[in-house]
Coordinates of C-alpha atoms in Angstrom, one line a residue:
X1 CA 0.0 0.0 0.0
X2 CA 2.7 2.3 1.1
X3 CA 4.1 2.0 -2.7
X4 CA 0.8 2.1 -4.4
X5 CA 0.7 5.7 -2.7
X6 CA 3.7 6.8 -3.5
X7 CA 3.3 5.7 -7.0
X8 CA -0.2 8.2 -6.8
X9 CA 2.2 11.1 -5.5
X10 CA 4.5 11.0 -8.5
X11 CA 1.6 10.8 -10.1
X12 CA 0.1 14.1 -8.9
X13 CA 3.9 15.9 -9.2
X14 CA 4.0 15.3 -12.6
X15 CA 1.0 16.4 -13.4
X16 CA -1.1 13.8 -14.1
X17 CA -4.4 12.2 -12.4
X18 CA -3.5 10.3 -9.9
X19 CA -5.7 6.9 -11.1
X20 CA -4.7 6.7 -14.3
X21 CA -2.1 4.0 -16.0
X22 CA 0.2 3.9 -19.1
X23 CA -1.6 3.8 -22.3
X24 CA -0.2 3.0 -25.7
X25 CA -1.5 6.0 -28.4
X26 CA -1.9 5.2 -31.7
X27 CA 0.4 7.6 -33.6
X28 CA -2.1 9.1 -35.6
X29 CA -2.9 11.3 -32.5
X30 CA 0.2 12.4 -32.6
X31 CA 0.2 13.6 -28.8
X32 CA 3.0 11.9 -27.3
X33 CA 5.3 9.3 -27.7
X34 CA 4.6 5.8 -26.8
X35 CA 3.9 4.8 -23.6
X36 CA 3.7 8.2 -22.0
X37 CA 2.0 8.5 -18.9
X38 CA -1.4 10.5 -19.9
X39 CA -4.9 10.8 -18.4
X40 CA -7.2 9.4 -20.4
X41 CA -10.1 12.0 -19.9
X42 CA -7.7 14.7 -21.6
X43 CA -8.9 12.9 -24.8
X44 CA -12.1 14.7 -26.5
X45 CA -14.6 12.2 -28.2
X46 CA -14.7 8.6 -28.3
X47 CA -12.2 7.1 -26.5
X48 CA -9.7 4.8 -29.5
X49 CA -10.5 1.3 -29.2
X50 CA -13.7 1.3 -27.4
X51 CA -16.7 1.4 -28.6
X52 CA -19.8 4.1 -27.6
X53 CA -23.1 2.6 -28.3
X54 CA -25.3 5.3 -26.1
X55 CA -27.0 8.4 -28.0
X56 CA -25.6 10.6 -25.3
X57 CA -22.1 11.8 -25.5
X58 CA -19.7 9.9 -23.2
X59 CA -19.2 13.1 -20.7
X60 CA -22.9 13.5 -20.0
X61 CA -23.0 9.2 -19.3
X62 CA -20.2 9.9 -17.0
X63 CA -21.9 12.8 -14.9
X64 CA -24.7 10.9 -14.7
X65 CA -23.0 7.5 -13.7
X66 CA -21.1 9.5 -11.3
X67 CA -24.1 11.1 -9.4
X68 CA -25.7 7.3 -8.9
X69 CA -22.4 6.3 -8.0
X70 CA -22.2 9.4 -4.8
X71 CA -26.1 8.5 -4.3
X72 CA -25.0 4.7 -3.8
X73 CA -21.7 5.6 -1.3
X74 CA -24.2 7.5 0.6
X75 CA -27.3 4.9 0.7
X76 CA -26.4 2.0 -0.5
X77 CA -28.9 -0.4 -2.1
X78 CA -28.6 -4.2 -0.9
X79 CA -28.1 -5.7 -4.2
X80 CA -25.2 -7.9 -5.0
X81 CA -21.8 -7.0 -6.8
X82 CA -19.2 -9.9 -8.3
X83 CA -15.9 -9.5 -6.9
X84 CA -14.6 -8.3 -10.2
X85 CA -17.1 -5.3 -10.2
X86 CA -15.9 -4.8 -6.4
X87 CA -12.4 -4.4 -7.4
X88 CA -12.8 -2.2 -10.6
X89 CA -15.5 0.7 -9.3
X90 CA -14.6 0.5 -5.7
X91 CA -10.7 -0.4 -6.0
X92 CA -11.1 -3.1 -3.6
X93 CA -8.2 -5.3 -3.7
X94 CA -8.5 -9.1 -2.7
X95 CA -7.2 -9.0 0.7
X96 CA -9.9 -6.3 1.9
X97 CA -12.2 -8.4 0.0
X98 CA -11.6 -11.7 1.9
X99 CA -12.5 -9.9 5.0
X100 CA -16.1 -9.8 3.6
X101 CA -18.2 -12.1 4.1
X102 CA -19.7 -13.6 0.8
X103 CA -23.3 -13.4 0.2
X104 CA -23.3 -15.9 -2.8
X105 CA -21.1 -18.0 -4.5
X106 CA -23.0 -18.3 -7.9
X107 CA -21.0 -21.8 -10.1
X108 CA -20.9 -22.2 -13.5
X109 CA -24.2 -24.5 -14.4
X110 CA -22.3 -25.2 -17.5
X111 CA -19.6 -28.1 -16.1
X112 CA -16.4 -25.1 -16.4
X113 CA -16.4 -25.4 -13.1
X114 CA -16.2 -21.5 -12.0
X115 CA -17.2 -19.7 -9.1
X116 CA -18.3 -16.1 -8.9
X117 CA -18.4 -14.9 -5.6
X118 CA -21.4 -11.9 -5.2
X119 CA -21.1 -9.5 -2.1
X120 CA -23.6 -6.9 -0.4
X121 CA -23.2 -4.0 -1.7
X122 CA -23.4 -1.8 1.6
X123 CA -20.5 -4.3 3.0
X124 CA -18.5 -3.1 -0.5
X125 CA -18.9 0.4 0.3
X126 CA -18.1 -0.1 4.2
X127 CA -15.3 -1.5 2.9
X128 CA -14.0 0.9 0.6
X129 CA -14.1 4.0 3.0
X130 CA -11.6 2.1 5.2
X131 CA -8.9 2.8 2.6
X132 CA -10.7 5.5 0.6
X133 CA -11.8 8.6 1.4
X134 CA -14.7 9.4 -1.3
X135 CA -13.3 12.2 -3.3
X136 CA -11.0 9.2 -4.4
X137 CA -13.8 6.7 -4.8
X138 CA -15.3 8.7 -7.2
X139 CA -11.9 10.0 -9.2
X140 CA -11.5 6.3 -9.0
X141 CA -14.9 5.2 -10.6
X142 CA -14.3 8.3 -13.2
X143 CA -11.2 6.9 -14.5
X144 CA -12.7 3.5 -14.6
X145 CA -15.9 5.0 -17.0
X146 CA -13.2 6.8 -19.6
X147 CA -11.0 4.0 -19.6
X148 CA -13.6 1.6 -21.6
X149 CA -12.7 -1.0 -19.5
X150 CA -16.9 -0.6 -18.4
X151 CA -17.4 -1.4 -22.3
X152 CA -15.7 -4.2 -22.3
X153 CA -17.2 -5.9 -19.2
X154 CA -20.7 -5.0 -21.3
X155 CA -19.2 -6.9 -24.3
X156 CA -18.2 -10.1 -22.3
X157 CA -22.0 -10.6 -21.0
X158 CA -22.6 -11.4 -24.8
X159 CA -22.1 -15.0 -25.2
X160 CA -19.6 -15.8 -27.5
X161 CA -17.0 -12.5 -27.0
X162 CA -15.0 -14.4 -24.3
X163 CA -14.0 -16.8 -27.1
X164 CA -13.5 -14.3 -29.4
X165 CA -11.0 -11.5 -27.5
X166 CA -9.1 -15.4 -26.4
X167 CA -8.2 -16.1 -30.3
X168 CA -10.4 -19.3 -30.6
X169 CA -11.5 -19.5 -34.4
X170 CA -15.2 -19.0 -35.4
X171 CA -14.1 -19.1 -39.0
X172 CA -15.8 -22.2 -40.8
X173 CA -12.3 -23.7 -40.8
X174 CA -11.6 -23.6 -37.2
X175 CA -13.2 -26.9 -36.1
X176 CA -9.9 -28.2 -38.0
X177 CA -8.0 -27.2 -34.7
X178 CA -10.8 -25.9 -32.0
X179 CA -13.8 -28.2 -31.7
X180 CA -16.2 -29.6 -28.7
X181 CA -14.4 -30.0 -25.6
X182 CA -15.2 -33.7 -25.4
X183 CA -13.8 -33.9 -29.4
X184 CA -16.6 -36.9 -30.3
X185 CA -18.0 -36.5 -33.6
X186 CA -20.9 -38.6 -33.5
X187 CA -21.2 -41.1 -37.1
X188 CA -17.8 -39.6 -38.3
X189 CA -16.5 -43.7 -37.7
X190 CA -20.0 -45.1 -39.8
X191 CA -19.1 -42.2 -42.7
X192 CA -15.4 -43.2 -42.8
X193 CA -16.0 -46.8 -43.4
X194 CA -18.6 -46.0 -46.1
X195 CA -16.0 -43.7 -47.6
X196 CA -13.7 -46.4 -47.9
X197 CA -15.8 -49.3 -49.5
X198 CA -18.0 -46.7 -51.4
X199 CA -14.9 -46.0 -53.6
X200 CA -13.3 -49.7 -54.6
X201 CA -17.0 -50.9 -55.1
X202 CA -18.4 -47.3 -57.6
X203 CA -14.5 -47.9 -59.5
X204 CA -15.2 -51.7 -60.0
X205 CA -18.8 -51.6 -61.1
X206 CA -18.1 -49.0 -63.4
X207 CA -15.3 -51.3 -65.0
X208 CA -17.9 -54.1 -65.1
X209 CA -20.3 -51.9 -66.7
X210 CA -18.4 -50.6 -69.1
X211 CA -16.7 -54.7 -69.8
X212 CA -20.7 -56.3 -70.2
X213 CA -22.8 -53.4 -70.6
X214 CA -25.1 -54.5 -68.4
X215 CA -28.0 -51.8 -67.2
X216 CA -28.8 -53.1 -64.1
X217 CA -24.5 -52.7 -63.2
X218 CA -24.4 -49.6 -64.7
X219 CA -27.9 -48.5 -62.4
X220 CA -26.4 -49.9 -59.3
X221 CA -22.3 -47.6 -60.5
X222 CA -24.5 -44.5 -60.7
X223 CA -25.7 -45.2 -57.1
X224 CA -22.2 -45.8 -55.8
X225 CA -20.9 -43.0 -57.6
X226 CA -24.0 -41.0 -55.8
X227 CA -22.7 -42.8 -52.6
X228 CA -19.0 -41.6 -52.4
X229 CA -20.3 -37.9 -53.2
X230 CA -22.6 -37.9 -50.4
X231 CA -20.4 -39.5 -47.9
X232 CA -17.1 -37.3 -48.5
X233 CA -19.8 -34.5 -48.3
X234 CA -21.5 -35.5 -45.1
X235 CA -17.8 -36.0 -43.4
X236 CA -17.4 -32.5 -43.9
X237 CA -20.7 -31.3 -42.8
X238 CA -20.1 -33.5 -39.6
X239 CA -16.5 -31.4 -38.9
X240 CA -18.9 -28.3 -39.4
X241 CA -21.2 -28.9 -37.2
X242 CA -19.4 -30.1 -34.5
X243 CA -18.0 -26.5 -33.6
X244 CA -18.4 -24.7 -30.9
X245 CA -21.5 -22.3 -30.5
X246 CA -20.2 -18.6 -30.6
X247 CA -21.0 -14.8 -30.7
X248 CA -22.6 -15.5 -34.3
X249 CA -24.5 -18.6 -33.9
X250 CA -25.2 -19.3 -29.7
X251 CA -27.1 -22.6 -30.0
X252 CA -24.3 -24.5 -32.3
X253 CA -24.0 -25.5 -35.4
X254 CA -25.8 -28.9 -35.0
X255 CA -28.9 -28.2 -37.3
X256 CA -25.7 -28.1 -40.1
X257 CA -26.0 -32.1 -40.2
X258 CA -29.5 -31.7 -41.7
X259 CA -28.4 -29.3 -44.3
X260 CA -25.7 -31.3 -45.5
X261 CA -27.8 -34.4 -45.5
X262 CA -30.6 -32.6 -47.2
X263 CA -27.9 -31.8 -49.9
X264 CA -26.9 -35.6 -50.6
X265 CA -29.9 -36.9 -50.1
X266 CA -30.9 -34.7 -53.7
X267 CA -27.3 -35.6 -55.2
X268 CA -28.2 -39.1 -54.2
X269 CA -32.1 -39.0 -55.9
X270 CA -30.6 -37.3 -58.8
X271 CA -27.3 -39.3 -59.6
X272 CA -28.4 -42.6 -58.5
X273 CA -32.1 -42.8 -58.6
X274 CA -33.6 -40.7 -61.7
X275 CA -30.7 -40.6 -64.4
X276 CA -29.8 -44.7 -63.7
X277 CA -34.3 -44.8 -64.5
X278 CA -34.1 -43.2 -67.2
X279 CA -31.2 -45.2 -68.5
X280 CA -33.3 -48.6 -66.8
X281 CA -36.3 -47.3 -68.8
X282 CA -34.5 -46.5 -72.5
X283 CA -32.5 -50.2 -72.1
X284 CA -36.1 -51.9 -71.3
X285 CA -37.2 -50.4 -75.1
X286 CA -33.8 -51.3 -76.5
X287 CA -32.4 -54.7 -75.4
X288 CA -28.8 -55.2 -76.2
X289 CA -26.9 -58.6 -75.3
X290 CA -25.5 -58.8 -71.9
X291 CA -21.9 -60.4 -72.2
X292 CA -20.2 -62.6 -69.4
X293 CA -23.6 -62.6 -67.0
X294 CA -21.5 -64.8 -64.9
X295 CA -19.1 -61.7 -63.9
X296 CA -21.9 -59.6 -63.3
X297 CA -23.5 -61.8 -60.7
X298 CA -20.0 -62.1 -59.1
X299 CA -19.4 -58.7 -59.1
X300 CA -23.1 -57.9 -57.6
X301 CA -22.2 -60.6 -54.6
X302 CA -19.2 -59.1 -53.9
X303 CA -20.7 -56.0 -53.5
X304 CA -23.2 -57.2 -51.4
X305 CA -20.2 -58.1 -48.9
X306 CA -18.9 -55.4 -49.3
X307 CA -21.7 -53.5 -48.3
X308 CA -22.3 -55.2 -45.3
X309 CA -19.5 -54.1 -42.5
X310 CA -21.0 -50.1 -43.3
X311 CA -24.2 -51.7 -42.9
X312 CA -23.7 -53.9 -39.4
X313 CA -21.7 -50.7 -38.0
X314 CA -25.0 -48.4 -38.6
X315 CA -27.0 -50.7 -37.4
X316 CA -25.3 -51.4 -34.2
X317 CA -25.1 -47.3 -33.7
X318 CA -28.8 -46.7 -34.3
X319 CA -30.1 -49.9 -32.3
X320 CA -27.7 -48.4 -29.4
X321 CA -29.3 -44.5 -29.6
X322 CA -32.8 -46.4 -29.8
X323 CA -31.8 -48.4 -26.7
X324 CA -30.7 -45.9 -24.7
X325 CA -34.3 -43.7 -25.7
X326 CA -35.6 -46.9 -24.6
X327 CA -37.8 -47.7 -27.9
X328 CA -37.6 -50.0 -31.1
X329 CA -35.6 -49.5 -34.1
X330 CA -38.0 -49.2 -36.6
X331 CA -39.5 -46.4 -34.0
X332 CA -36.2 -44.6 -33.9
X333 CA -35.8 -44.6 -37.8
X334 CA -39.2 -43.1 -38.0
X335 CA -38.7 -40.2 -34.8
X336 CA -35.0 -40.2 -34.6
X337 CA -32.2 -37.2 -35.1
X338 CA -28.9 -38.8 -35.7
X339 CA -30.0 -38.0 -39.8
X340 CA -26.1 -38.8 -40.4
X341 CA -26.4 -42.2 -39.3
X342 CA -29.9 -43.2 -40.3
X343 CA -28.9 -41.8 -43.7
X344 CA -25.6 -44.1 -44.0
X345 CA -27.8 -47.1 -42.6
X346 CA -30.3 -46.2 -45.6
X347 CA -27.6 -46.0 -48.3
X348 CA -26.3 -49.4 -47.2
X349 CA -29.5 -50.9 -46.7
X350 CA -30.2 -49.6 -50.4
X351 CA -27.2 -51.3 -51.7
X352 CA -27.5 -54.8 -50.1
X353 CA -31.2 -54.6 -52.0
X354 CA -29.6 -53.4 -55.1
X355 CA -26.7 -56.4 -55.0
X356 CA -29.4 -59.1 -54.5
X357 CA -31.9 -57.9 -57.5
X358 CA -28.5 -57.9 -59.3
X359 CA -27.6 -61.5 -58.5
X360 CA -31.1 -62.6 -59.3
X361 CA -31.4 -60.5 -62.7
X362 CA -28.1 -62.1 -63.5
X363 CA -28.8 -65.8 -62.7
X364 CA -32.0 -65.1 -64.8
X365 CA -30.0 -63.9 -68.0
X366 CA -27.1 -66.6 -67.5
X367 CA -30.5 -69.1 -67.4
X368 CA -33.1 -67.7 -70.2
X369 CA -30.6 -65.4 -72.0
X370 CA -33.0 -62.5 -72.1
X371 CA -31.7 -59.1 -71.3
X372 CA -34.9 -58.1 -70.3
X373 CA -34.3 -58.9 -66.9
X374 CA -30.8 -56.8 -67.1
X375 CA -33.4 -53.8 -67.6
X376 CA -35.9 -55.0 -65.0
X377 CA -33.3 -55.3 -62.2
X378 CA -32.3 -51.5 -63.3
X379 CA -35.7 -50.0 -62.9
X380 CA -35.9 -51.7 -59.8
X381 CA -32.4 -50.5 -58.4
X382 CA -33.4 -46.9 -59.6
X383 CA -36.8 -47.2 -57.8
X384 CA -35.8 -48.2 -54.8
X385 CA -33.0 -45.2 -54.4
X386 CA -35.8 -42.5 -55.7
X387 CA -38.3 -44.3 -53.1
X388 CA -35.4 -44.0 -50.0
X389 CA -34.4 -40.5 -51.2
X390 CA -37.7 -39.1 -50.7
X391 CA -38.5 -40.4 -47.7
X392 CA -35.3 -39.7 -46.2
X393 CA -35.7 -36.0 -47.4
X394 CA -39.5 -35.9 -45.6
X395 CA -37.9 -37.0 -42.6
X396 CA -35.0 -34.5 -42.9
X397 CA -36.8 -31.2 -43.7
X398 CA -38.7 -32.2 -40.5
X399 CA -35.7 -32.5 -38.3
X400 CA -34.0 -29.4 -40.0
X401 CA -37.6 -27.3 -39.2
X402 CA -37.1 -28.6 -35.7
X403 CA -39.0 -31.0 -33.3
X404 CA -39.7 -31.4 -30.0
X405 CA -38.4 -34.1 -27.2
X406 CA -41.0 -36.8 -27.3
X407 CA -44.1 -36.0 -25.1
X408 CA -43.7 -38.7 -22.9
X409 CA -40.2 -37.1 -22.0
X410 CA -41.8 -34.0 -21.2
X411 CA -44.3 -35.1 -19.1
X412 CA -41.6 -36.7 -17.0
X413 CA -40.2 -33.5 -16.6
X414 CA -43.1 -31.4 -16.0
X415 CA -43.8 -33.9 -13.6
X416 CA -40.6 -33.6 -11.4
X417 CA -40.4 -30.1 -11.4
X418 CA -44.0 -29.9 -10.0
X419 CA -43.1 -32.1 -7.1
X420 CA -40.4 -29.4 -5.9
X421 CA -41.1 -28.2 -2.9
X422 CA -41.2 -24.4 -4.1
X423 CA -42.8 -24.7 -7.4
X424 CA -46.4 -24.3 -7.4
X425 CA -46.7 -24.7 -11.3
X426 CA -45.2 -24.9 -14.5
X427 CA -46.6 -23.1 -17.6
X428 CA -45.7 -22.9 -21.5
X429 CA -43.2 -25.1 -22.0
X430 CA -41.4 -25.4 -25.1
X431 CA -38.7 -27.9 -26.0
X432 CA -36.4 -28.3 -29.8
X433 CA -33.7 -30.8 -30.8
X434 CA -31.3 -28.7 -32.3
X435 CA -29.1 -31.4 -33.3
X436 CA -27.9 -35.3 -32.2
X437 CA -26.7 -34.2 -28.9
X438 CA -28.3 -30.6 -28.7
X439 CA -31.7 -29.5 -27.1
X440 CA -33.4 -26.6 -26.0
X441 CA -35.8 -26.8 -23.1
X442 CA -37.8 -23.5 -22.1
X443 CA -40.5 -23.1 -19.5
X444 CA -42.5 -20.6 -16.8
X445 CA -42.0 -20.9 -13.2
X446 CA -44.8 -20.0 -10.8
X447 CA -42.4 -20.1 -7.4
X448 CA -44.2 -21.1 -4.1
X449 CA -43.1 -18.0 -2.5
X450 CA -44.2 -18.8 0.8
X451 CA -42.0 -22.2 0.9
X452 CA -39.0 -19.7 -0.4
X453 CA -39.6 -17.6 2.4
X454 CA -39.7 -20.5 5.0
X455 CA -36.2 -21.7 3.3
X456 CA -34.7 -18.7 3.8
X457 CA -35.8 -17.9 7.2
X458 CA -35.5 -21.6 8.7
X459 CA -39.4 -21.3 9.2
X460 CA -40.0 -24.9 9.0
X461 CA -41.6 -25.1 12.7
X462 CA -43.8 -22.2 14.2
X463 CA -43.5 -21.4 17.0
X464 CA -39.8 -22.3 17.0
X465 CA -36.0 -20.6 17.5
X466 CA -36.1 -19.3 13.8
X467 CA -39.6 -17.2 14.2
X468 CA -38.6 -16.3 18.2
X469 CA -35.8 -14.4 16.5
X470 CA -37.8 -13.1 13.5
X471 CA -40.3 -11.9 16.2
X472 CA -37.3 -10.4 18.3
X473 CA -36.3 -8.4 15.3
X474 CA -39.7 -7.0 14.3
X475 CA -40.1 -5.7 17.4
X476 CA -36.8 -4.2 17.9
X477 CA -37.8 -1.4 14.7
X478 CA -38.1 1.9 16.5
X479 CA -38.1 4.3 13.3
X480 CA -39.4 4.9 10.0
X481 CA -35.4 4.2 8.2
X482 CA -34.9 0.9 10.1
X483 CA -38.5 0.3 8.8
X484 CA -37.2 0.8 4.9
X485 CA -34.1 -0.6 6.0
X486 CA -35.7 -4.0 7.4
X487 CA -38.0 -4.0 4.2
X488 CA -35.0 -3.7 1.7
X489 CA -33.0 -5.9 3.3
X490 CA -35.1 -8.7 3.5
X491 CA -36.6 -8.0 0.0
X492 CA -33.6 -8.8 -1.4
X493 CA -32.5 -11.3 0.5
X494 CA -35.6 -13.1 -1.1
X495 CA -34.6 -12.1 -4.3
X496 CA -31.4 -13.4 -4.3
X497 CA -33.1 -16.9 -2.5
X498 CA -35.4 -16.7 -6.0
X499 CA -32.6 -16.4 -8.2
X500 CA -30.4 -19.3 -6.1
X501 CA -33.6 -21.4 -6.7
X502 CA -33.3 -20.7 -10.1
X503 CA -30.6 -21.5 -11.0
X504 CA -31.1 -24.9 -8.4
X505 CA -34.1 -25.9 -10.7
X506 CA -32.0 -25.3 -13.8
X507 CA -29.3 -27.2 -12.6
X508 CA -31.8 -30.3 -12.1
X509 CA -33.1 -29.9 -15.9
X510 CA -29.4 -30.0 -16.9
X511 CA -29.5 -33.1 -14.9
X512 CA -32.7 -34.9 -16.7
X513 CA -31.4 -34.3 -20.2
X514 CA -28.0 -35.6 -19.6
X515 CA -29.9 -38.8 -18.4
X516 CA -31.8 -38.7 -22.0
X517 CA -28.5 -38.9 -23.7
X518 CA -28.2 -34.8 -24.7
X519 CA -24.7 -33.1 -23.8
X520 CA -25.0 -29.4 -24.7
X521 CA -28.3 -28.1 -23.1
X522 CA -29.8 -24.7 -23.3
X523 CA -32.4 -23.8 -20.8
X524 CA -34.0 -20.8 -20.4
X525 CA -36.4 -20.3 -17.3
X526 CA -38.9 -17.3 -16.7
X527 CA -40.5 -16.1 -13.7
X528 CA -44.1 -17.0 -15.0

């Protein structure tokens, strides 16, 4: 302390306020070199480097901060300041601070596993005029308004700036190195095997077409060509949307999985289901020979092998997700969200049909030697990829419009959070799946203010110690001002009880959906 103050009385010999620090110019200003010691209220205008988003000018917001700042050193309201407010209006350091007793420790709901600690304000001021006199409280708070740093304390209650001003990427290239904490990119494995085997089986069917020039093999190319597009393209729409929500975009990128599948689901009806009919169709008018049958229905079996790991590795992943929401898999394929998955399972599904209507159209040719079932087994191959395409893009654009949890998981939670003690009710409440792991769960709260009030006070037996002391205290007000002071006081302290229960009640939603399988959660409660 003794070197803080001396530091404040070269301060004042050379001129210069007292409060103010080192700041770097930019040379356009041309006022000084760099680094000179300059109070910062000598600048006219907006301040360089901070923003000014009030209609006012910035001395008239200062006046007028500073006479509620006085009004507040001289009656101070019991509301609650962070320790970081503490320290930057009222220059307490954390020594001073730590002899005050915390009102509040608010944590992070959000698993970073911070803790704010809130004091009373009138204990902040008693504080401060300890070491303060308040001519230097408020010379104090004024250098605090025209340094900016208020502005910037503004920006960072904006979600998303405290990941901007720390260099994380919110370009659409930064998942590459700054992603989800937990780095799991749900159906990324399913995708990358599909890659794989997509592109030896679309390069050896289209050899075998182009060797027989057989329809139906030259139907089921196009689909695998249609395949390797759409997978390559869904890998990277699984690295988009797997980044981090920011300033831009606060609930996520998830709903990015249904765009891109919504994309490959029309390259897919357009590359493998309507140009391989129309080809099907034209070949069923103009029969040509098939050559070597016996290599087509090879090639088709092989396929179907190939075909199957893909296949048995969606499966498993959607019967797991349909497990865990404790319903079928046919009732998951019809409700579910993981599009990404469902639409790999489809595509491989699609393809172990397609190999066996090959096989049979082939055994039929090497038997009859009519090509006519060559063109059959195309139309067939075509139909079926039109007919999964479309209802895969029903399904989509209702996932990408956004649905609600299932009403049955609702009701479960409506349920619990009426049995809390100080809930009375629960009104209007709205739930989205933004993604495979993302929801959004909002609802009204009608608070039993009564129970809230027994909480606080201990009031759980009457007459008891708890209301003998409330009593005690009622009767001890002699005045009007400990009248408004008692009022205040205890006004606030059921405030803050509200907000504590909160924040208690969205802790135990948090709770619910991690149990239904969700891992980013955004809940918004309102006093109803």
């Amino acid at each position: 302390r003794f070197r803080h103050r001396l530091a404040m009385l070269r301060r004042l010999m050379a001129g210069h306020s007292p409060f103010c620090r080192p700041v770097r110019l930019p040379r356009s200003l041309d006022l000084a070199r760099k680094g000179r010691m300059m109070p910062l209220r000598l600048l006219s205008g907006k301040i360089p480097g901070t923003g000014w988003i009030h209609d006012e000018s910035k001395e008239s917001y200062i006046q007028r901060s500073i006479e509620k700042f006085r009004q507040q050193l001289h009656s101070p309201d019991h509301v609650l300041l962070s320790a970081t407010r503490a320290r930057s209006e009222f220059g307490l350091t954390r020594k001073e601070l730590n002899k005050i007793t915390p009102a509040r420790r608010r944590e992070d709901i959000d698993g970073e596993g911070l803790v704010e600690e809130q004091y009373w304000l009138p204990d902040i001021v008693a504080m401060a005029r300890i070491s303060s006199s308040e001519d230097m409280m408020i010379e104090r708070y004024r250098h605090y308004l025209e340094s900016g740093r208020q502005d910037g304390m503004r920006r960072s209650k904006i979600y998303g700036f405290n990941q901007m001003q720390q260099g994380q990427s919110t370009t659409w290239f930064g998942h590459l190195w700054y992603s989800r904490k937990d780095n799991e990119i749900q159906g990324a494995d399913v995708v990358r095997i599909a890659i794989k085997q997509n592109i030896a089986i679309c390069l050896t069917k289209l050899v075998v077409a182009f060797y027989t020039g057989s329809a139906a093999v030259f139907a089921d190319a196009m689909h695998s060509v249609a395949d390797v597009i759409n997978t390559m393209y869904r890998y990277v729409g699984i690295n988009l949307a797997t980044r981090d929500p920011d300033y831009r975009h606060p609930y996520g990128y998830e709903r990015l999985r249904y765009v891109f599948t919504d994309r490959s689901c029309l390259i897919l009806l357009g590359v493998g289901g309507l140009f391989p009919l129309y080809h099907g169709i034209g070949a069923l008018y103009e029969v040509s020979e098939i050559t070597y049958p016996a290599v087509m229905g090879g090639l088709f079996f092989t396929v179907g092998v190939l075909e199957t790991p893909a296949l048995i590795r969606s499966y498993y992943a959607l019967r797991k997700k349909a497990k865990r929401m404790d319903i079928s898999l046919l009732s998951y394929l019809r409700s579910g969200n993981d599009m990404i998955n469902i639409t790999t399972f489809a595509e491989c599904f699609l393809g172990v049909i397609a190999a066996g209507a090959g096989v049979v159209s082939s055994l039929m040719v090497g038997i009859t030697g009519d090509a006519t079932y060559d063109s059959i087994a195309s139309i067939f191959i075509a139909s079926t990829v039109v007919t999964g395409s479309g209802l895969i893009l029903t399904k989509n654009a209702k996932a990408l419009v956004g649905e609600t949890l299932p009403v049955s998981t609702v009701e479960k939670l409506v349920f619990m959070l009426e049995e809390d003690d100080v809930i009375n009710s629960v009104h209007d409440v709205k739930t989205e799946v933004l993604g495979v792991d993302t929801v959004r769960f909002k609802a009204e709260i009608e608070f039993n203010a009564e129970a809230i009030t027994r909480k606080i006070k201990n009031l759980h037996q009457v007459p008891g110690p708890e209301s003998a002391k409330l009593l005690q205290d009622v009767n001890g007000i002699s005045s009007e001002i400990a009248v408004e002071d008692w009022l205040m006081r205890n006004n606030a302290m059921y405030q803050t009880a509200l907000s504590s229960e909160l924040q208690r009640v969205e802790t135990r939603v948090r709770a619910y959906l991690r149990e239904a399988n969700f891992k980013n959660f955004y809940v918004d409660l309102e006093l109803w």
